[in-house]
């Protein structure tokens, strides 16, 4: 036994998947199609999607943000967990990637819950703030360009209600955040972001070592 988070070898990871992940058929189909995509590494892991669905249900969420849609898995897994009148405000700049997303949202019967904004996410979030939607979202998932994480986070923190949750993806960045020899811009951006959140008294923080690292920030 150990008090330290386990390193999962392939066998133990497979066990985790086999004993926890209950993935809807449409989610699995989307994940399998996305696995063939040149940018497949941008796909979130199924156990992470399932955790996010659980958190959305725990929050009793109705209104959520999805910053960085890609082929739509995170928006779909959240939309499936929302009540019938639930809403996902989805942000992405790629018509190509989100065309795949929309096909699966339709197939899953939740397209009516997901509003796609094909524009820079910072612009969409600024419009929501200007439209008086601060403190009205229950949940936000941030998984877009890493250099803009501080911007998205500050905007999401305004839009989410007290007691609402912001989840931020890739915060362990394949482990590179802890390797002093790695000094590229994106790694340093994530380091600076993680350091800032650690000092941020506006939130309750947990960095969950699931998939590529998922920070949970509960707005006080
Ligand atoms: Ca990601």
PDB file of N, CA, C and O and ligand atoms in Angstrom, residues 41-44 141 143 146 149 169-170 212, ligand 1:
ATOM      1  N   UNK A  41      -4.812  13.113 -30.103  1.00  0.00           N
ATOM      2  CA  UNK A  41      -4.351  13.286 -28.717  1.00  0.00           C
ATOM      3  C   UNK A  41      -5.133  14.374 -27.982  1.00  0.00           C
ATOM      4  O   UNK A  41      -5.049  14.498 -26.767  1.00  0.00           O
ATOM      5  N   UNK A  42      -5.930  15.159 -28.730  1.00  0.00           N
ATOM      6  CA  UNK A  42      -6.748  16.190 -28.095  1.00  0.00           C
ATOM      7  C   UNK A  42      -8.054  15.636 -27.513  1.00  0.00           C
ATOM      8  O   UNK A  42      -8.823  16.354 -26.885  1.00  0.00           O
ATOM      9  N   UNK A  43      -8.290  14.380 -27.726  1.00  0.00           N
ATOM     10  CA  UNK A  43      -9.485  13.698 -27.209  1.00  0.00           C
ATOM     11  C   UNK A  43      -9.337  13.450 -25.713  1.00  0.00           C
ATOM     12  O   UNK A  43      -8.292  12.999 -25.266  1.00  0.00           O
ATOM     13  N   UNK A  44     -10.372  13.745 -24.918  1.00  0.00           N
ATOM     14  CA  UNK A  44     -10.275  13.423 -23.492  1.00  0.00           C
ATOM     15  C   UNK A  44     -10.479  11.926 -23.271  1.00  0.00           C
ATOM     16  O   UNK A  44     -11.034  11.221 -24.116  1.00  0.00           O
ATOM     17  N   UNK A 141     -15.881  23.645 -18.475  1.00  0.00           N
ATOM     18  CA  UNK A 141     -14.725  22.804 -18.813  1.00  0.00           C
ATOM     19  C   UNK A 141     -13.845  23.590 -19.763  1.00  0.00           C
ATOM     20  O   UNK A 141     -14.314  24.053 -20.809  1.00  0.00           O
ATOM     21  N   UNK A 143     -10.548  23.448 -22.070  1.00  0.00           N
ATOM     22  CA  UNK A 143      -9.624  22.529 -22.749  1.00  0.00           C
ATOM     23  C   UNK A 143      -9.343  23.094 -24.143  1.00  0.00           C
ATOM     24  O   UNK A 143      -9.759  22.536 -25.145  1.00  0.00           O
ATOM     25  N   UNK A 146      -3.488  26.558 -24.684  1.00  0.00           N
ATOM     26  CA  UNK A 146      -2.975  26.634 -23.301  1.00  0.00           C
ATOM     27  C   UNK A 146      -2.514  28.042 -22.929  1.00  0.00           C
ATOM     28  O   UNK A 146      -2.603  28.436 -21.767  1.00  0.00           O
ATOM     29  N   UNK A 149      -5.252  30.011 -21.249  1.00  0.00           N
ATOM     30  CA  UNK A 149      -5.910  29.484 -20.047  1.00  0.00           C
ATOM     31  C   UNK A 149      -6.211  30.571 -19.017  1.00  0.00           C
ATOM     32  O   UNK A 149      -7.312  30.589 -18.459  1.00  0.00           O
ATOM     33  N   UNK A 169      -8.315  21.177 -18.192  1.00  0.00           N
ATOM     34  CA  UNK A 169      -7.651  19.962 -18.677  1.00  0.00           C
ATOM     35  C   UNK A 169      -6.162  20.167 -18.962  1.00  0.00           C
ATOM     36  O   UNK A 169      -5.704  21.296 -19.180  1.00  0.00           O
ATOM     37  N   UNK A 170      -5.442  19.065 -18.959  1.00  0.00           N
ATOM     38  CA  UNK A 170      -4.024  18.992 -19.370  1.00  0.00           C
ATOM     39  C   UNK A 170      -3.073  19.714 -18.432  1.00  0.00           C
ATOM     40  O   UNK A 170      -1.994  20.144 -18.861  1.00  0.00           O
ATOM     41  N   UNK A 212      -4.611  13.427 -18.385  1.00  0.00           N
ATOM     42  CA  UNK A 212      -3.443  14.314 -18.477  1.00  0.00           C
ATOM     43  C   UNK A 212      -3.438  15.366 -17.360  1.00  0.00           C
ATOM     44  O   UNK A 212      -2.742  16.361 -17.448  1.00  0.00           O
TER      45      UNK A 212
HETATM   46 CA1  LIG B   1      -7.279  18.236 -23.501  1.00  0.00          CA
END
